[in-house]
Coordinates of C-alpha atoms (C1' of nucleotides) in Angstrom, one line a residue:
Chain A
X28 CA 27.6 72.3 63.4
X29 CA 24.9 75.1 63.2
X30 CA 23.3 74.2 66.7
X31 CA 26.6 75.0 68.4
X32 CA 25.7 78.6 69.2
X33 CA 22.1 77.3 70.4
X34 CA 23.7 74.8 72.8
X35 CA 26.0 77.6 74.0
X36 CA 23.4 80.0 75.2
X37 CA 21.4 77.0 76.6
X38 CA 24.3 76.2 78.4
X39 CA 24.7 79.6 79.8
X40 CA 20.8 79.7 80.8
X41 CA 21.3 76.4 82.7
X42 CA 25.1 77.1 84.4
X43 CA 23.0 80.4 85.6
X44 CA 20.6 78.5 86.9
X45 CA 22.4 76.3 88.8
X46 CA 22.9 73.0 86.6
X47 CA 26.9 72.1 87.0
X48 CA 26.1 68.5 85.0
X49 CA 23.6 68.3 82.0
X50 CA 22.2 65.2 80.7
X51 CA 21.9 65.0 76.9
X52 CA 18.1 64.7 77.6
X53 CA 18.1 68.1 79.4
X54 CA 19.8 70.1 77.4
X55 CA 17.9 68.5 74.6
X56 CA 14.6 69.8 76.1
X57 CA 15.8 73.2 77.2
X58 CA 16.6 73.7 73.4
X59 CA 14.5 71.8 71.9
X60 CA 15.8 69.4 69.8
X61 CA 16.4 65.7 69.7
X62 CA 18.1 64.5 72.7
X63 CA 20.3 61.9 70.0
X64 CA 20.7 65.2 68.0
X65 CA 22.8 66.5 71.1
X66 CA 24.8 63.4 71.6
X67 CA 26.0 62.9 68.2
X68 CA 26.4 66.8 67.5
X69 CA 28.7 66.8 70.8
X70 CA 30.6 63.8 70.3
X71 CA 32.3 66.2 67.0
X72 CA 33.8 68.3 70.0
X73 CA 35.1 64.9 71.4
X74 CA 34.2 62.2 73.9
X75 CA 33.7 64.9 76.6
X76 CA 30.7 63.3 78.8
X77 CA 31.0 61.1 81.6
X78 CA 28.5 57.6 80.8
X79 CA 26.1 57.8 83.5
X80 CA 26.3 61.2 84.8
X81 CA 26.4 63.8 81.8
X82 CA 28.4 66.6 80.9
X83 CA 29.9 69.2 83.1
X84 CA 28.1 72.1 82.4
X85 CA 30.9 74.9 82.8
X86 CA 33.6 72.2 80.8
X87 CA 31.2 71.8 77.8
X88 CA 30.5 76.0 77.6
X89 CA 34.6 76.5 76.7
X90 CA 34.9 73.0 74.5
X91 CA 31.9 75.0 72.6
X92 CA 33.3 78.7 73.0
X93 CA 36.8 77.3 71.5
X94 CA 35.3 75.6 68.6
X95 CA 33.1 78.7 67.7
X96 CA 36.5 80.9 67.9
X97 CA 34.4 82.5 70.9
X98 CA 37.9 82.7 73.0
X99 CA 39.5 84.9 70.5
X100 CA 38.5 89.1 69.8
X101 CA 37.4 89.0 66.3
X102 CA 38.2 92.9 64.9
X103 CA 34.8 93.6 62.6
X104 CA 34.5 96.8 60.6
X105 CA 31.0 98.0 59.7
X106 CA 30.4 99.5 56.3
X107 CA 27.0 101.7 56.4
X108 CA 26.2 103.3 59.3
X109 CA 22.6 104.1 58.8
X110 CA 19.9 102.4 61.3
X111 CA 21.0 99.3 61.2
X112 CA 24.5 100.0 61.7
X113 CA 24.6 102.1 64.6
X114 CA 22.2 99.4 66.2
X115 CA 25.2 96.8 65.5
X116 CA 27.7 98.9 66.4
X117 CA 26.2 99.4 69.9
X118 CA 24.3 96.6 70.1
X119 CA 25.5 94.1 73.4
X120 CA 26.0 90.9 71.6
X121 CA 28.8 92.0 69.2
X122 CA 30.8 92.7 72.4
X123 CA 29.6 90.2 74.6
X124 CA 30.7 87.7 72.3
X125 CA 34.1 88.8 71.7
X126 CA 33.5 90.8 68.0
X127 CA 35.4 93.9 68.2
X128 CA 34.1 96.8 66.0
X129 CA 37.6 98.7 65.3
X130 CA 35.8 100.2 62.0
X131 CA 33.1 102.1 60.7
X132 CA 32.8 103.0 57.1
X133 CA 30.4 105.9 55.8
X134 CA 30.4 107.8 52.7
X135 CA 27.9 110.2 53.3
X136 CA 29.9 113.4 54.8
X137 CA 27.2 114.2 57.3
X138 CA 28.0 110.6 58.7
X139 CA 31.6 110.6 58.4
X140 CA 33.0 112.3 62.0
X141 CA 29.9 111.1 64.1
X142 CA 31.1 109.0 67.2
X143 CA 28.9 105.6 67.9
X144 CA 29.8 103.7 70.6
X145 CA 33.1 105.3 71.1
X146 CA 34.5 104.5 67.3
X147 CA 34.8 107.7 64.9
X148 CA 33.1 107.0 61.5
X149 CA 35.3 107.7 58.7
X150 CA 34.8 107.7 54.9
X151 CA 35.5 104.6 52.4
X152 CA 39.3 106.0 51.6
X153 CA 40.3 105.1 55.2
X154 CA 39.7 101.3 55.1
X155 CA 43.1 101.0 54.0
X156 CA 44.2 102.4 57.4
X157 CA 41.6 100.4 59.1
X158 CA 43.1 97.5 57.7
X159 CA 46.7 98.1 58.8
X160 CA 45.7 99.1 62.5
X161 CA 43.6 96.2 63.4
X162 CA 43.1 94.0 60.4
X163 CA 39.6 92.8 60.6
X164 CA 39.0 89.6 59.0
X165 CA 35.2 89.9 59.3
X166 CA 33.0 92.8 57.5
X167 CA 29.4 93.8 57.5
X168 CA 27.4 95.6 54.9
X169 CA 24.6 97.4 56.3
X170 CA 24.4 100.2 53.1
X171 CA 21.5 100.6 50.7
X172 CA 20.9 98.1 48.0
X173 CA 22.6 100.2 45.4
X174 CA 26.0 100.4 46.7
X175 CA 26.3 96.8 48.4
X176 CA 28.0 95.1 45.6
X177 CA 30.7 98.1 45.6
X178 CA 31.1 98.1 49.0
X179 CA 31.6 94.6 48.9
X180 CA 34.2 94.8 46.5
X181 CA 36.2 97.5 48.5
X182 CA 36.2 95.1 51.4
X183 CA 37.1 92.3 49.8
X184 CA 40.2 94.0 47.6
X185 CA 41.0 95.6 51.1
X186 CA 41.4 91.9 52.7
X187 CA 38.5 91.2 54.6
X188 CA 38.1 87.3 54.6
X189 CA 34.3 87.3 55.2
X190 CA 31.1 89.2 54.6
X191 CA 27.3 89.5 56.4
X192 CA 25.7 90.7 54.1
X193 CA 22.1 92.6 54.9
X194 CA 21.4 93.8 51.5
X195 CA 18.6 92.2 50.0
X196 CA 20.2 90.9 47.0
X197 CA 23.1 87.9 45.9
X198 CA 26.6 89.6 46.2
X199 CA 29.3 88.6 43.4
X200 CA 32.5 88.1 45.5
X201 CA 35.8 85.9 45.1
X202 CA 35.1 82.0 46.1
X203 CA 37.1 81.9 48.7
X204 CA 35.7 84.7 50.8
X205 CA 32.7 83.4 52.7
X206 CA 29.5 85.0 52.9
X207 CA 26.2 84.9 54.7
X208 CA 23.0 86.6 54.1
X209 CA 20.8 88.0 56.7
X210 CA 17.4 88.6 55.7
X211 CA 15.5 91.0 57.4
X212 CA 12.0 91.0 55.4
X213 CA 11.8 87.3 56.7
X214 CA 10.2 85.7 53.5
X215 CA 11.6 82.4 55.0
X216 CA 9.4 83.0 58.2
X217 CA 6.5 83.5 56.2
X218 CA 7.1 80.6 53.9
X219 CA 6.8 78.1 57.2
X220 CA 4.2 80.1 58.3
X221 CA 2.1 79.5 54.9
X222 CA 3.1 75.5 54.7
X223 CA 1.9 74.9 58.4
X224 CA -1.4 77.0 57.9
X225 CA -1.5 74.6 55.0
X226 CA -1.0 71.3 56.9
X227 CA -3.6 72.6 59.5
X228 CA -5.9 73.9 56.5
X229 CA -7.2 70.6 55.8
X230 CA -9.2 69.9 58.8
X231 CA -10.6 73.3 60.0
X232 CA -10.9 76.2 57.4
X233 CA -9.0 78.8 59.7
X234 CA -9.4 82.2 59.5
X235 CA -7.0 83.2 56.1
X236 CA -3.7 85.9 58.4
X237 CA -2.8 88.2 56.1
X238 CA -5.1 91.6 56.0
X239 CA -5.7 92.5 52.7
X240 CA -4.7 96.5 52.6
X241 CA -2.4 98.9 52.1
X242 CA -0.2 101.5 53.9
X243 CA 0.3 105.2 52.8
X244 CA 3.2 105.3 54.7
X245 CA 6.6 106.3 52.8
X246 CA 9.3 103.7 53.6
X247 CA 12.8 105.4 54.5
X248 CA 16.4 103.4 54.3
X249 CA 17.9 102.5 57.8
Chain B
X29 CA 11.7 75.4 50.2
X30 CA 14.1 77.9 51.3
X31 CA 16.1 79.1 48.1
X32 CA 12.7 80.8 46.9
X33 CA 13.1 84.2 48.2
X34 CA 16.9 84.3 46.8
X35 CA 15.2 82.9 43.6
X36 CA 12.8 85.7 43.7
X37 CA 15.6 88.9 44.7
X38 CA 17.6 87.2 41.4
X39 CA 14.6 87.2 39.3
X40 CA 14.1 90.5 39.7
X41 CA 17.3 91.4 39.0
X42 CA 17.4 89.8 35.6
X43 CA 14.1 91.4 34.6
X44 CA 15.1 94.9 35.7
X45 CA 19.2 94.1 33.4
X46 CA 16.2 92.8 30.6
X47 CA 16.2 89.2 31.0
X48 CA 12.5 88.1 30.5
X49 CA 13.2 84.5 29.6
X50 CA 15.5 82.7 32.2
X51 CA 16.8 79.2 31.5
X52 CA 17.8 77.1 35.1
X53 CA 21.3 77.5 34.2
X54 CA 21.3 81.5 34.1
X55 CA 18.9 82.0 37.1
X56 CA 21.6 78.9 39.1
X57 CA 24.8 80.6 38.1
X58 CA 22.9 84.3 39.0
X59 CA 21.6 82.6 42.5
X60 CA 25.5 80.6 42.8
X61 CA 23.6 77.1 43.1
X62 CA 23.5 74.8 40.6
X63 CA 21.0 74.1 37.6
X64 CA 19.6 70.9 38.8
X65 CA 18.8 72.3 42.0
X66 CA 17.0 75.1 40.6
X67 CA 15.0 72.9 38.2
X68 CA 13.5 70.7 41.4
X69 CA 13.0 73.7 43.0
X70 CA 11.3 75.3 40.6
X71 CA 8.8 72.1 39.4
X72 CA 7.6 72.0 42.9
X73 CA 5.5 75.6 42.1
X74 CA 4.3 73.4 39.4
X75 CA 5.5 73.2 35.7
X76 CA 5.7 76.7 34.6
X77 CA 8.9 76.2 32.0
X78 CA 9.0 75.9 28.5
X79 CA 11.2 72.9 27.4
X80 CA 13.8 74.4 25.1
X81 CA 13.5 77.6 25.8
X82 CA 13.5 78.4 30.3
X83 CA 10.8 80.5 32.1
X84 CA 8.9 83.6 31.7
X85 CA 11.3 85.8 34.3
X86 CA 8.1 88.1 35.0
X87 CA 5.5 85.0 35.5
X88 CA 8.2 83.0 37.7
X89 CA 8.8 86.3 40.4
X90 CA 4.7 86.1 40.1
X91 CA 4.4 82.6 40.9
X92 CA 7.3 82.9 43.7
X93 CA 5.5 85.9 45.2
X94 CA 2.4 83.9 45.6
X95 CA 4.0 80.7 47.3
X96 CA 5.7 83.4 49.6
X97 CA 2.5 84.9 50.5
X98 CA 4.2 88.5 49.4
X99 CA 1.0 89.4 46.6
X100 CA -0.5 90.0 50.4
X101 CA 0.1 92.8 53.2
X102 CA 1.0 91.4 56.3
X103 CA 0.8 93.4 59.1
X104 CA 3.0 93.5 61.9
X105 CA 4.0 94.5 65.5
X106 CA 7.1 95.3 66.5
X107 CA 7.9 94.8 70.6
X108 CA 10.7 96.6 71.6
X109 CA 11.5 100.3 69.8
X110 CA 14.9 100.5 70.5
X111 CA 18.2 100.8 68.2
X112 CA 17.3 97.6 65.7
X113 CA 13.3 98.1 66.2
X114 CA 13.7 101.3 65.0
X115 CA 15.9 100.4 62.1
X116 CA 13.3 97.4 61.5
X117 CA 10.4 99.9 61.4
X118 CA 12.1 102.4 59.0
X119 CA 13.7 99.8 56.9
X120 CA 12.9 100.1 53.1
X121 CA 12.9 96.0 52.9
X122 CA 9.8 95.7 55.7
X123 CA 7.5 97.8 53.1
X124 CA 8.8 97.0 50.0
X125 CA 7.7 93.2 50.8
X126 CA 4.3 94.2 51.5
X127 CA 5.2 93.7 55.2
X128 CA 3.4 96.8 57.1
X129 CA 4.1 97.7 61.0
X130 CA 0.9 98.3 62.2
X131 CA 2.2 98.9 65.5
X132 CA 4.9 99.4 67.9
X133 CA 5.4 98.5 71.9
X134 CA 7.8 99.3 74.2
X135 CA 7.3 99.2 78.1
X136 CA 10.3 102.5 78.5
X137 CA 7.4 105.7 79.2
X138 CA 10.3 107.7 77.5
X139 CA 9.8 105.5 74.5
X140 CA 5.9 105.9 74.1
X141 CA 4.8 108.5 72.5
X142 CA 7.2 108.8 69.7
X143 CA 6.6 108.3 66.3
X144 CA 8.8 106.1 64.4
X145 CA 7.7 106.3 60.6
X146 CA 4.7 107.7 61.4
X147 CA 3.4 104.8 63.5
X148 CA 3.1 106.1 67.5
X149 CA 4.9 103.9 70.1
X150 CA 2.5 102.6 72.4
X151 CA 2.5 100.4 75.4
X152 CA 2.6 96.9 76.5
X153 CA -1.2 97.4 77.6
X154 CA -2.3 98.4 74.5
X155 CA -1.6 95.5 72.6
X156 CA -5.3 93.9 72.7
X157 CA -6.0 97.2 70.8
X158 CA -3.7 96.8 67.8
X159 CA -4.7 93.1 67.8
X160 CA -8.0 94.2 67.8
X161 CA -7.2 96.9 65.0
X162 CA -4.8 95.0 62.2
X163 CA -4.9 91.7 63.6
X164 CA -0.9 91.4 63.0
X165 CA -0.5 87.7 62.7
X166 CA 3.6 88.1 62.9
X167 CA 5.4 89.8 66.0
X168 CA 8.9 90.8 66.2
X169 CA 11.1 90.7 69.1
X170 CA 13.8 93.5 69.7
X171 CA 14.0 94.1 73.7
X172 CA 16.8 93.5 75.6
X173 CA 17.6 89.9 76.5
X174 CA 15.8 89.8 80.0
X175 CA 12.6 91.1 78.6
X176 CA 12.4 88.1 75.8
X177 CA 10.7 85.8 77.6
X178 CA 7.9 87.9 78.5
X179 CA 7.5 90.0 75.7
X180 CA 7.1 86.5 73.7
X181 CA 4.4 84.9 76.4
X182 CA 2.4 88.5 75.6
X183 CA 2.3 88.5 72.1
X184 CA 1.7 85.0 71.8
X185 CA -1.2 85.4 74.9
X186 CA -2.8 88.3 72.2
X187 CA -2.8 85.8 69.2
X188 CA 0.7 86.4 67.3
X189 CA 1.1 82.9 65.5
X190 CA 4.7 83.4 64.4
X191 CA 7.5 85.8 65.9
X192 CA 10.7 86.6 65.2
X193 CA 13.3 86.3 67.6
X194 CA 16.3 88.7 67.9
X195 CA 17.0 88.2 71.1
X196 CA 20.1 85.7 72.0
X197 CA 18.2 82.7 73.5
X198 CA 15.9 79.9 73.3
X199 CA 12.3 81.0 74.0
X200 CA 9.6 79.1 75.3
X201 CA 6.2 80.0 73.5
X202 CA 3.8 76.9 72.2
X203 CA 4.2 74.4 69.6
X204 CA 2.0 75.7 67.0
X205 CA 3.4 79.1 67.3
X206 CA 6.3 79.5 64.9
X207 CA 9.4 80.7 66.0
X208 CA 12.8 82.1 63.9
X209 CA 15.9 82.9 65.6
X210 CA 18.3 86.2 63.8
X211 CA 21.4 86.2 65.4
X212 CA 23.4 89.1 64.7
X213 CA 26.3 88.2 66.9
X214 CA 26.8 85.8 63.7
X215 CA 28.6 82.9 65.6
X216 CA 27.4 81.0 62.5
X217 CA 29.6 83.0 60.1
X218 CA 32.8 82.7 62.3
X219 CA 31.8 78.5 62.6
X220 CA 31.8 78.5 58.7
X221 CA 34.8 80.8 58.5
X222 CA 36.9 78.6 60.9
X223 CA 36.0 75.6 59.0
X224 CA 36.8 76.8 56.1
X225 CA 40.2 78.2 57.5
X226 CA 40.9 74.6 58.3
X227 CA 40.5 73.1 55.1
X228 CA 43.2 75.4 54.0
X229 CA 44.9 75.6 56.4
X230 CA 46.7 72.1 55.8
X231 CA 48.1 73.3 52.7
X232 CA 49.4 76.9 53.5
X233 CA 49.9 77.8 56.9
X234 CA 47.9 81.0 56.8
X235 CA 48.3 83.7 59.2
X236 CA 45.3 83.3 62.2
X237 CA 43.1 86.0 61.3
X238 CA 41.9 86.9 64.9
X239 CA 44.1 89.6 66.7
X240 CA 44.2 88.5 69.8
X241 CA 43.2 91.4 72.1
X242 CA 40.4 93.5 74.4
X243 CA 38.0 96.4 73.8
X244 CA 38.0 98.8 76.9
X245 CA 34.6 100.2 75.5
X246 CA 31.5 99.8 77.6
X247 CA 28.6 97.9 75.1
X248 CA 25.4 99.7 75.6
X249 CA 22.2 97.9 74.8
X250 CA 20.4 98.5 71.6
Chain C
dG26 C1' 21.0 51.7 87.1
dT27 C1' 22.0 55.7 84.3
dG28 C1' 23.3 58.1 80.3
dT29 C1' 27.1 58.4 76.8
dG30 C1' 28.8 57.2 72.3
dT31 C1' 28.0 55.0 68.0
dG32 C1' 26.6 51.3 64.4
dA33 C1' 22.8 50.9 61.7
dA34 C1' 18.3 52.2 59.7
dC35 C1' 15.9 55.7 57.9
dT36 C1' 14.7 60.3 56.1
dT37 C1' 15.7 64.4 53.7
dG38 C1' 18.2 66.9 50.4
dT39 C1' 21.3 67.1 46.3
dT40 C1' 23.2 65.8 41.9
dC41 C1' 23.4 63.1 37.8
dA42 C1' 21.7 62.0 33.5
dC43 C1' 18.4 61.6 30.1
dA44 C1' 13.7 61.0 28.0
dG45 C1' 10.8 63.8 25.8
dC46 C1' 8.4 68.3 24.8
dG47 C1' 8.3 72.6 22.3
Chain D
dC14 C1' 18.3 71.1 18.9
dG15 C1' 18.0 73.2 23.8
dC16 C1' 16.1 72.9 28.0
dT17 C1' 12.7 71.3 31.2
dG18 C1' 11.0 67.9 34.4
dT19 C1' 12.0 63.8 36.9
dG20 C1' 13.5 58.8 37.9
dA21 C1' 17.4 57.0 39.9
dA22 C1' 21.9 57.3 42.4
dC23 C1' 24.1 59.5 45.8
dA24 C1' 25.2 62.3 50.0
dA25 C1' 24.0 64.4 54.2
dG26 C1' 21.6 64.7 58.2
dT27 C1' 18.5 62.6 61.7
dT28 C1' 16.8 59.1 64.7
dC29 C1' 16.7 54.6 66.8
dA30 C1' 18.4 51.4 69.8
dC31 C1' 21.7 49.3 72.5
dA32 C1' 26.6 47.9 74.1
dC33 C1' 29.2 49.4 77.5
dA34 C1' 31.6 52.7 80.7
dC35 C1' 30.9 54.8 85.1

DNA sequence: GTGTGTGAACTTGTTCACAGCG
DNA sequence: CGCTGTGAACAAGTTCACACAC
């Protein structure tokens, strides 16, 4: 279930906290959703609540971590190491949670030899190597548009079992390798922005969000 | 619904290859859903087909943009200027969706005062101004985890109606504010992958893919 | 009494299949 | 004749409500 990870980092909020047992009603509120939501997602994991108490806090945290694959190292190599990919390569959630960067992919030669977070960037010819040494079954596209596509391909003819992709676009790969998007321009916020302003619309005229204008700026790639 | 902006990024790939009339069959197996799906999608902007012969590819990305609220600058603050806030501000998707940063906080004194993409870093206190100023209706979290919290009760005190979240955790702001979680430790991804894994794993026992292991490397914050 | 686990009702989203328009 | 738009069947996800275990 998606709400997995949500429940997790509740979990860890409330365990730090103090809270050794957690009601389906409390957990519930402290990430708010449905309190029959939380029942019926953690009954999946199996029947691991006591009726009448709740569910030991610490117990349900590794049920969860186990079923995510949290308890394993997941090896990730990183293909475009512009902005955005030095800020995932450093960033503290890839390692807290167990994803291992053992690669980073560059083709631009002024890249290729920088360290980041103690890993040496090295150019698209080396993924083969990469592979062999630490076979990462996880890759993440963080290049331009232009060359996502091909740097999807490489990874995926090099073995790599699954993509996040942060390319603006729909990438053609094999149906059997799974991929998600991450969209970074958040038209989907916006979207449910614009229907709520709707739904509210009706009774007060509010005051219209957007600014109409226009920035002079020139936008750079990450 | 949430298929629009994928919609859209296809659309505009047609009509850039030459594609100016799109039947729901082309545009699904371009997008990878199916036809039907594309067609209720698609009648819910209204009835903008032509039986027989598909959609107008340029009047369809029109239509979309509308309904996404992207024929409009947004402005935007970003709260945090580190690693990913600084990618976020440079980022060629931010501007190229008419989404313009029309300011920057961050609470580190060695942080403001620089200029990321010619917008100055400023700090926490000055927020009323840039409210004030652009009226930024959207704010974006990228400070540590610890800082979330607050970060989110300031922007929302100035008047942000809808902030996106990449901090790891369940915030607290108000109801009517609206609120998008980007994880980029991508548990979701692994959840998918392992499911997946199992499906297949009945017929062929594949090899695990996680390398069981540990990264001596010290994460640094982003 | 308290709170889980789950059958059953309900809501939302997806797919089929085809009438009818251009 | 090809393809849209949509009613109807279906599937998935959510919520209610309560028997029953502790």
């Amino acid at each position: 279930m998606a709400r997995l990870p949500v429940y997790q980092r509740t979990l860890e909020e409330l365990l730090r906290a103090g809270v050794t047992t957690v009601s389906s009603e409390l957990l519930a509120s402290a990430a708010r959703v449905n309190a029959a939501k939380v029942r019926r997602d953690l009954s999946l994991l199996g029947s691991f609540g006591t009726r009448g108490a709740g569910y030991d806090t610490a117990f349900l945290i590794k049920q969860i971590d186990h079923r995510l694959g949290l308890d394993q190292v997941w090896p990730v190599v990183i293909a475009g190491v512009g902005n955005l990919g030095r800020a995932l390569a450093r960033s503290q959630g890839f390692a807290a949670r167990n994803f291992d960067v053992v690669g980073l992919i560059d083709s631009d030669p002024h890249i290729v030899g920088l360290v980041v977070d103690g890993i040496r960037v090295r150019p698209p010819e080396d993924l083969p190597d990469i592979m062999a040494e630490a076979h990462p079954a996880i890759g993440v596209i963080t290049v331009p548009a232009g060359a996502a596509q091909h740097v999807a391909d490489l990874l995926v003819g090099a073995g790599v079992r699954s993509l996040l992709n942060f390319a603006p676009q729909v990438l053609d790969v094999a149906a059997d390798v799974l991929i998600r998007y991450v969209d970074l321009s958040i038209e989907l916020q916006i979207l449910s922005f614009f229907e709520a302003q709707r739904q509210t619309a009706s009774d007060e005229p509010a005051e219209p969000m957007p600014v109409l204008g226009s920035s002079g700026r020139t936008p750079r790639v990450g």
